[in-house]
Coordinates of C-alpha atoms in Angstrom, one line a residue:
Chain F
X115 CA 25.8 91.3 9.5
X116 CA 26.0 91.0 13.5
X117 CA 22.8 92.0 15.4
X118 CA 22.2 93.5 18.7
X119 CA 20.2 90.6 20.4
X120 CA 18.2 93.1 22.4
X121 CA 17.5 96.0 19.9
X122 CA 18.3 94.8 16.4
X123 CA 21.2 97.3 15.8
X124 CA 23.4 96.0 13.1
X125 CA 27.2 95.5 12.8
X126 CA 29.6 94.5 10.5
X127 CA 29.6 91.0 10.2
X128 CA 31.6 89.1 13.1
X129 CA 32.5 92.4 14.6
X130 CA 31.8 91.6 18.3
X131 CA 33.8 94.4 19.8
X132 CA 31.5 96.7 18.1
X133 CA 28.5 95.0 19.6
X134 CA 30.6 95.3 22.9
X135 CA 31.0 98.8 22.5
X136 CA 27.4 99.3 22.2
X137 CA 26.4 96.8 25.2
X138 CA 29.0 98.7 27.3
X139 CA 27.4 102.5 26.2
X140 CA 24.2 100.8 27.4
X141 CA 25.0 100.1 30.4
X142 CA 26.5 103.2 31.3
X143 CA 22.9 104.6 30.6
X144 CA 21.7 101.6 32.6
X145 CA 19.2 100.3 30.2
X146 CA 17.2 97.8 31.5
X147 CA 16.7 95.5 28.7
X148 CA 20.4 95.4 27.6
X149 CA 21.7 95.3 31.2
X150 CA 19.3 92.3 31.8
X151 CA 20.5 90.7 28.7
X152 CA 23.9 90.7 30.2
X153 CA 23.2 89.5 33.5
X154 CA 21.3 86.5 31.7
X155 CA 23.5 85.7 29.3
X156 CA 27.0 86.6 29.6
X157 CA 27.7 87.6 33.5
X158 CA 26.4 89.9 36.1
X159 CA 30.3 91.1 36.4
X160 CA 30.8 94.2 34.4
X161 CA 33.6 94.1 31.8
X162 CA 35.7 96.2 29.8
X163 CA 35.1 96.1 26.0
X164 CA 37.7 94.0 25.2
X165 CA 36.7 91.2 27.4
X166 CA 33.0 91.5 26.9
X167 CA 34.1 91.3 23.1
X168 CA 35.8 87.9 23.6
X169 CA 32.7 86.9 25.7
X170 CA 30.1 87.8 23.1
X171 CA 32.4 85.5 20.7
X172 CA 32.3 82.7 22.8
X173 CA 28.1 82.9 23.2
X174 CA 28.3 82.9 19.4
X175 CA 30.1 80.4 18.7
X176 CA 28.7 77.1 17.4
X177 CA 30.0 73.9 17.6
X178 CA 28.2 70.9 16.1
X179 CA 25.6 73.1 13.8
X180 CA 23.1 75.8 14.4
X181 CA 20.5 73.4 15.3
X182 CA 22.5 72.3 18.3
X183 CA 23.4 75.8 19.4
X184 CA 19.7 76.8 19.6
X185 CA 18.7 73.7 21.4
X186 CA 21.5 74.2 24.1
X187 CA 20.6 77.7 24.7
X188 CA 17.0 77.1 24.7
X189 CA 17.3 74.6 27.4
X190 CA 19.2 76.7 29.3
X191 CA 17.0 79.8 29.0
X192 CA 13.6 77.9 29.8
X193 CA 14.2 74.5 30.8
X194 CA 17.4 74.4 32.7
X195 CA 18.7 74.8 36.2
X196 CA 16.8 77.8 36.6
X197 CA 13.3 77.2 34.4
X198 CA 11.1 79.5 33.4
X199 CA 8.4 80.5 36.1
X200 CA 5.5 79.0 33.8
X201 CA 7.6 75.8 33.5
X202 CA 8.0 75.6 37.4
X203 CA 3.8 76.2 37.6
X204 CA 3.1 73.3 35.1
X205 CA 4.8 70.4 37.3
X206 CA 1.6 70.5 39.0
X207 CA -2.1 70.6 37.9
X208 CA -3.4 74.0 38.4
X209 CA -6.6 75.3 36.3
X210 CA -5.8 78.9 37.0
X211 CA -2.6 78.5 34.7
X212 CA -4.3 76.5 32.2
X213 CA -7.0 79.3 31.9
X214 CA -4.2 81.8 31.4
X215 CA -2.8 79.6 28.8
X216 CA -5.7 79.6 26.8
X217 CA -6.6 83.0 26.5
X218 CA -3.2 83.9 25.6
X219 CA -2.0 81.2 23.5
X220 CA -5.1 81.9 21.0
X221 CA -3.1 85.0 19.9
X222 CA 0.1 83.2 19.6
X223 CA -1.4 80.5 17.1
X224 CA -3.1 83.3 15.1
X225 CA 0.5 84.8 15.0
X226 CA 2.2 81.5 14.4
X227 CA 0.4 80.7 11.2
X228 CA 1.2 84.2 10.1
X229 CA 4.9 83.3 10.5
X230 CA 4.6 80.4 8.6
X231 CA 3.0 81.6 5.8
X232 CA 5.8 84.1 5.7
X233 CA 8.1 81.4 5.5
X234 CA 6.3 79.8 2.6
X235 CA 5.8 83.0 0.9
X236 CA 9.7 83.7 1.0
X237 CA 11.2 80.5 0.1
X238 CA 11.1 78.2 -3.6
X239 CA 11.9 75.2 -1.4
X240 CA 9.5 72.8 -1.7
X241 CA 10.1 70.5 1.6
X242 CA 10.1 73.6 3.5
X243 CA 6.7 74.9 2.0
X244 CA 5.3 71.6 2.6
X245 CA 6.2 71.2 6.2
X246 CA 5.0 74.8 6.8
X247 CA 1.7 74.0 5.1
X248 CA 1.3 70.9 7.3
X249 CA 2.1 73.0 10.2
X250 CA -0.4 75.4 9.5
X251 CA -3.3 72.7 8.9
X252 CA -2.4 70.9 12.0
X253 CA -2.2 74.0 14.2
X254 CA -5.5 76.1 12.9
X255 CA -7.2 74.0 10.4
X256 CA -7.4 70.7 11.6
X257 CA -8.5 67.9 9.4
X258 CA -12.0 67.3 10.0
X259 CA -14.1 66.1 13.3
X260 CA -11.7 63.3 13.5
X261 CA -8.6 65.2 14.1
X262 CA -9.4 68.7 15.3
X263 CA -6.8 71.7 15.2
X264 CA -4.5 72.5 18.1
X265 CA -6.5 75.8 18.1
X266 CA -9.9 73.8 18.6
X267 CA -8.5 71.7 21.1
X268 CA -7.1 74.8 23.3
X269 CA -10.8 76.3 22.9
X270 CA -12.4 73.2 24.1
X271 CA -9.7 72.9 26.9
X272 CA -10.9 76.5 28.2
X273 CA -14.2 75.6 27.9
X274 CA -13.8 72.5 30.0
X275 CA -12.4 74.9 32.7
X276 CA -15.9 77.4 32.6
X277 CA -14.2 79.6 30.0
X278 CA -16.8 81.0 27.1
X279 CA -15.4 80.1 23.5
X280 CA -16.5 83.9 22.2
X281 CA -14.8 85.4 25.4
X282 CA -11.5 83.4 24.6
X283 CA -11.7 84.6 21.1
X284 CA -12.4 88.1 21.6
X285 CA -10.2 88.7 24.6
X286 CA -7.5 91.2 23.7
X287 CA -4.0 90.2 24.6
X288 CA -2.1 91.2 27.9
X289 CA 0.6 93.7 26.7
X290 CA 3.6 91.2 26.8
X291 CA 1.7 88.9 24.3
X292 CA 0.9 91.7 22.1
X293 CA 4.7 92.9 22.2
X294 CA 5.6 89.6 21.3
X295 CA 3.4 89.0 18.7
X296 CA 4.6 92.3 17.2
X297 CA 8.2 91.2 17.5
X298 CA 7.4 87.9 15.8
X299 CA 5.5 89.7 12.8
X300 CA 8.4 92.1 12.5
X301 CA 10.9 89.4 12.2
X302 CA 8.8 87.2 9.9
X303 CA 7.9 90.6 7.6
X304 CA 11.7 91.7 7.6
X305 CA 13.6 88.7 7.8
X306 CA 14.7 85.8 5.8
X307 CA 12.4 82.6 5.5
X308 CA 15.0 80.7 7.3
X309 CA 15.6 83.1 10.1
X310 CA 11.9 83.0 10.5
X311 CA 11.7 79.2 10.5
X312 CA 14.5 79.2 13.1
X313 CA 12.7 82.0 15.2
X314 CA 9.4 80.4 15.3
X315 CA 9.8 76.5 15.4
X316 CA 12.8 76.7 18.1
X317 CA 9.8 77.8 20.5
X318 CA 8.2 73.9 19.5
X319 CA 11.4 72.9 22.0
X320 CA 9.2 73.8 24.9
X321 CA 7.3 70.9 24.7
X322 CA 10.4 68.7 23.6
X323 CA 10.3 65.0 25.4
X324 CA 13.9 64.9 24.4
X325 CA 15.7 67.5 25.7
X326 CA 17.0 65.6 28.9
X327 CA 20.0 65.0 26.6
X328 CA 20.3 68.3 26.2
X329 CA 20.4 69.4 30.0
X330 CA 16.9 69.9 30.3
X331 CA 15.9 69.3 34.0
X332 CA 12.1 70.0 34.0
X333 CA 9.5 68.6 31.3
X334 CA 7.0 70.8 29.8
X335 CA 4.3 69.6 32.4
X336 CA 4.3 66.8 34.8
X337 CA 3.1 64.0 33.3
X338 CA 1.2 62.6 36.0
X339 CA -1.6 65.5 34.7
X340 CA -2.2 63.0 32.0
X341 CA -3.9 60.5 34.5
X342 CA -5.3 62.6 37.1
X343 CA -8.9 62.0 37.5
X344 CA -9.4 65.6 38.9
X345 CA -8.1 66.9 35.2
X346 CA -10.9 67.0 32.7
X347 CA -10.4 65.0 29.2
X348 CA -10.0 68.1 27.4
X349 CA -7.3 69.4 29.0
X350 CA -5.5 65.7 28.9
X351 CA -6.5 65.8 25.1
X352 CA -4.5 68.9 24.5
X353 CA -1.5 68.5 26.5
X354 CA -1.4 64.7 25.2
X355 CA -0.8 66.6 21.6
X356 CA 2.4 67.4 22.1
X357 CA 3.3 65.1 24.6
X358 CA 2.9 62.1 22.5
X359 CA 3.8 63.7 19.5
X360 CA 6.6 61.9 17.6
X361 CA 10.1 62.7 19.0
X362 CA 11.9 62.5 15.7
X363 CA 9.4 65.2 14.4
X364 CA 10.4 67.9 17.0
X365 CA 13.7 68.4 15.3
X366 CA 12.5 68.5 11.7
X367 CA 12.3 71.9 11.4
X368 CA 15.5 72.6 13.1
X369 CA 16.9 70.0 10.8
X370 CA 15.4 71.9 7.9
X371 CA 17.3 75.2 8.9
X372 CA 20.2 73.4 9.5
X373 CA 20.2 72.1 5.9
X374 CA 19.4 75.1 4.2
X375 CA 21.6 77.6 6.4
X376 CA 24.7 78.9 4.3
X377 CA 27.5 80.7 6.1
X378 CA 25.8 84.3 5.4
X379 CA 22.4 83.0 7.2
X380 CA 23.9 82.2 10.5
X381 CA 24.2 85.7 12.2
X382 CA 20.6 86.4 11.1
X383 CA 19.1 82.8 12.3
X384 CA 21.1 83.6 16.0
X385 CA 19.5 87.3 16.2
X386 CA 16.0 86.1 15.0
X387 CA 16.3 83.0 17.4
X388 CA 17.2 85.1 20.3
X389 CA 14.7 88.1 20.0
X390 CA 12.1 85.0 19.5
X391 CA 13.2 83.4 22.7
X392 CA 12.8 86.8 24.5
X393 CA 9.6 87.4 23.3
X394 CA 8.7 84.1 24.1
X395 CA 9.7 84.3 27.9
X396 CA 8.0 87.4 28.4
X397 CA 4.5 85.8 26.4
X398 CA 4.7 82.7 28.9
X399 CA 4.7 85.2 31.6
X400 CA 1.5 86.8 30.4
X401 CA -0.2 83.1 30.6
X402 CA 0.8 83.1 34.2
X403 CA -1.0 86.7 34.7
X404 CA -3.8 86.0 32.8
X405 CA -4.4 83.1 34.9
X406 CA -4.4 85.2 38.2
X407 CA -6.6 87.7 36.6
X408 CA -9.2 85.0 35.7
X409 CA -8.8 83.7 39.0
X410 CA -8.8 79.8 40.4
X411 CA -12.6 79.4 40.4
Chain R
X129 CA 22.7 106.8 61.5
X130 CA 20.6 103.8 60.0
X131 CA 21.4 102.5 56.9
X132 CA 19.7 99.8 54.9
X133 CA 22.1 97.2 53.8
X134 CA 21.6 94.0 51.7
X135 CA 23.9 90.7 51.6
X136 CA 24.5 91.8 48.0
X137 CA 27.8 93.7 48.6
X138 CA 29.4 93.9 45.4
X139 CA 27.0 95.5 43.0
X140 CA 22.9 95.9 42.6
X141 CA 21.4 95.8 45.9
X142 CA 18.9 93.6 44.3
X143 CA 20.8 91.1 42.1
X144 CA 24.5 92.0 42.7
X145 CA 25.2 93.0 39.2
X146 CA 28.0 95.3 38.7
X147 CA 26.8 96.5 35.0
X148 CA 24.9 99.9 34.9
X149 CA 24.9 103.3 37.3
X150 CA 21.8 103.7 38.4
X151 CA 20.9 105.0 41.9
X152 CA 17.7 105.7 43.7
X153 CA 17.3 107.0 47.5
X154 CA 15.6 104.2 49.2
X155 CA 14.7 105.3 53.2
X156 CA 17.0 107.7 53.1
X157 CA 19.8 105.4 51.6
X158 CA 21.5 106.5 48.1
X159 CA 21.6 102.8 46.6
X160 CA 23.2 101.1 43.8
X161 CA 21.4 99.4 41.3
X162 CA 22.3 97.9 37.7
X163 CA 18.8 99.3 36.5
X164 CA 15.7 101.3 37.2
X165 CA 13.6 97.8 37.1
X166 CA 15.9 96.3 39.8
X167 CA 15.2 99.6 42.0
X168 CA 11.5 99.5 41.3
X169 CA 11.4 96.0 42.5
X170 CA 13.6 96.5 45.5
X171 CA 11.3 99.8 46.6
X172 CA 8.3 97.7 46.1
X173 CA 9.8 94.8 48.1
X174 CA 10.7 97.0 51.0
X175 CA 7.4 99.0 51.2
X176 CA 5.6 95.6 51.4
X177 CA 7.9 94.5 54.1
X178 CA 7.1 97.9 56.1
X179 CA 3.6 97.4 55.4
X180 CA 3.4 94.1 56.5
X181 CA 5.2 94.1 59.6
X182 CA 4.5 97.8 60.6
X183 CA 8.2 98.6 61.0
X184 CA 9.6 102.1 60.6
X185 CA 12.6 101.1 58.8
X186 CA 14.5 98.0 57.5
X187 CA 18.3 97.5 58.7
X188 CA 19.1 94.7 56.4
X189 CA 17.6 92.1 53.6
X190 CA 19.4 89.0 52.8
X191 CA 18.2 87.7 49.3
X192 CA 18.6 84.4 47.9
X193 CA 17.5 83.5 44.3
X194 CA 16.9 85.3 41.2
X195 CA 14.9 86.6 38.4
X196 CA 13.7 83.1 37.4
X197 CA 13.2 81.3 40.5
X198 CA 12.3 84.4 42.7
X199 CA 13.9 85.3 45.9
X200 CA 13.7 83.8 49.5
X201 CA 14.7 86.8 51.9
X202 CA 14.9 87.3 55.2
X203 CA 14.4 90.8 56.7
X204 CA 15.7 92.4 59.7
X205 CA 14.8 95.4 61.9
X206 CA 16.4 95.8 64.9
X207 CA 15.6 92.7 66.7
X208 CA 12.6 91.5 64.5
X209 CA 13.1 89.3 61.4
X210 CA 10.8 88.4 58.7
X211 CA 10.9 85.5 56.1
X212 CA 9.5 85.9 53.1
X213 CA 9.5 84.8 49.3
X214 CA 8.6 87.2 46.4
X215 CA 8.9 87.2 42.8
X216 CA 8.2 89.6 39.9
X217 CA 7.3 90.0 36.4
X218 CA 9.7 90.9 34.2
X219 CA 8.6 94.7 34.1
X220 CA 9.0 94.4 37.8
X221 CA 5.4 94.1 39.2
X222 CA 5.0 91.9 42.0
X223 CA 3.7 88.4 40.9
X224 CA 3.8 86.9 44.3
X225 CA 4.7 87.8 47.6
X226 CA 4.3 85.5 50.8
X227 CA 5.6 84.6 54.4
X228 CA 7.8 81.7 54.1

């Protein structure tokens, strides 16, 4: 099955001509979401259906495995020549940006464990279940006082910058985060375990230190933050968790997806990844907007 | 007759894309945009420039940049020019607007 990467409309497998027809129709009605997807992913120049069909086939073409396809797209989208504004904002220490990060990321992590739970519930594969179980423990539960969860480190980071723990937890998400959480939940509830795994764990590439060999031009954050005396130790502790993680570990999930994916899974994996990446982009904007709302006190 | 122009001559007045078929009248000119969000962004930008400079109309805007980096611009009204940078959220609301 081929899916529209914007609205999820389904077409016969591999039928990029029908998908192109759909995009051309949506362009005629100037639908923002479809037009902006074409502008950012295919071309800013209008095409006829036949040419667009070829361009879409090229866009979805996989050489070197689905994992590599995802990594290349993710780098272009978030950390390439035109990086996401959140990545640009993290190239210097800005307490405002970090505060926004804390408040919105709380909601991300709550959905993260829901999505990982869907993966576990929908597969019999023990390597996948073990991976997700460990992931949930690390992200939300932790391993006692010596190894607090990422969620706990996030809250402590917010507290070190003047935010109140209860306020962080009770604050409602901005609309971009709420929409993104809904998309991630819908993908996990309705999709296969393998597409959900790809959709969620591809997002971990945002902090991957190894992506320069795939064309990444910017790190997730400026590493000088970790040695900056102005930066609270709690901020360093949170950022260091991802930064110092074993590079090989960051590819484990995509390796599992690659290993277990059959030919019939690939189109759904590409669709779920693209919807997830689109939601993630809006969610990263919410971190910036929340930071502005909280002010640089 | 006064006419607001941009350096984007092929397509959308904001981003130059040729997809879409959306038109909006801005300062009396019927302008082409690829979507309503680009029209919102452009209209907000024009309002902000006129408000800051006290101009009644803008003759020309040069825009350099894109959605992710934001846009460095030069607006002209008669002999006056104004250099500025702006960036919006994906729904078109202004994220940053500053003289640069």
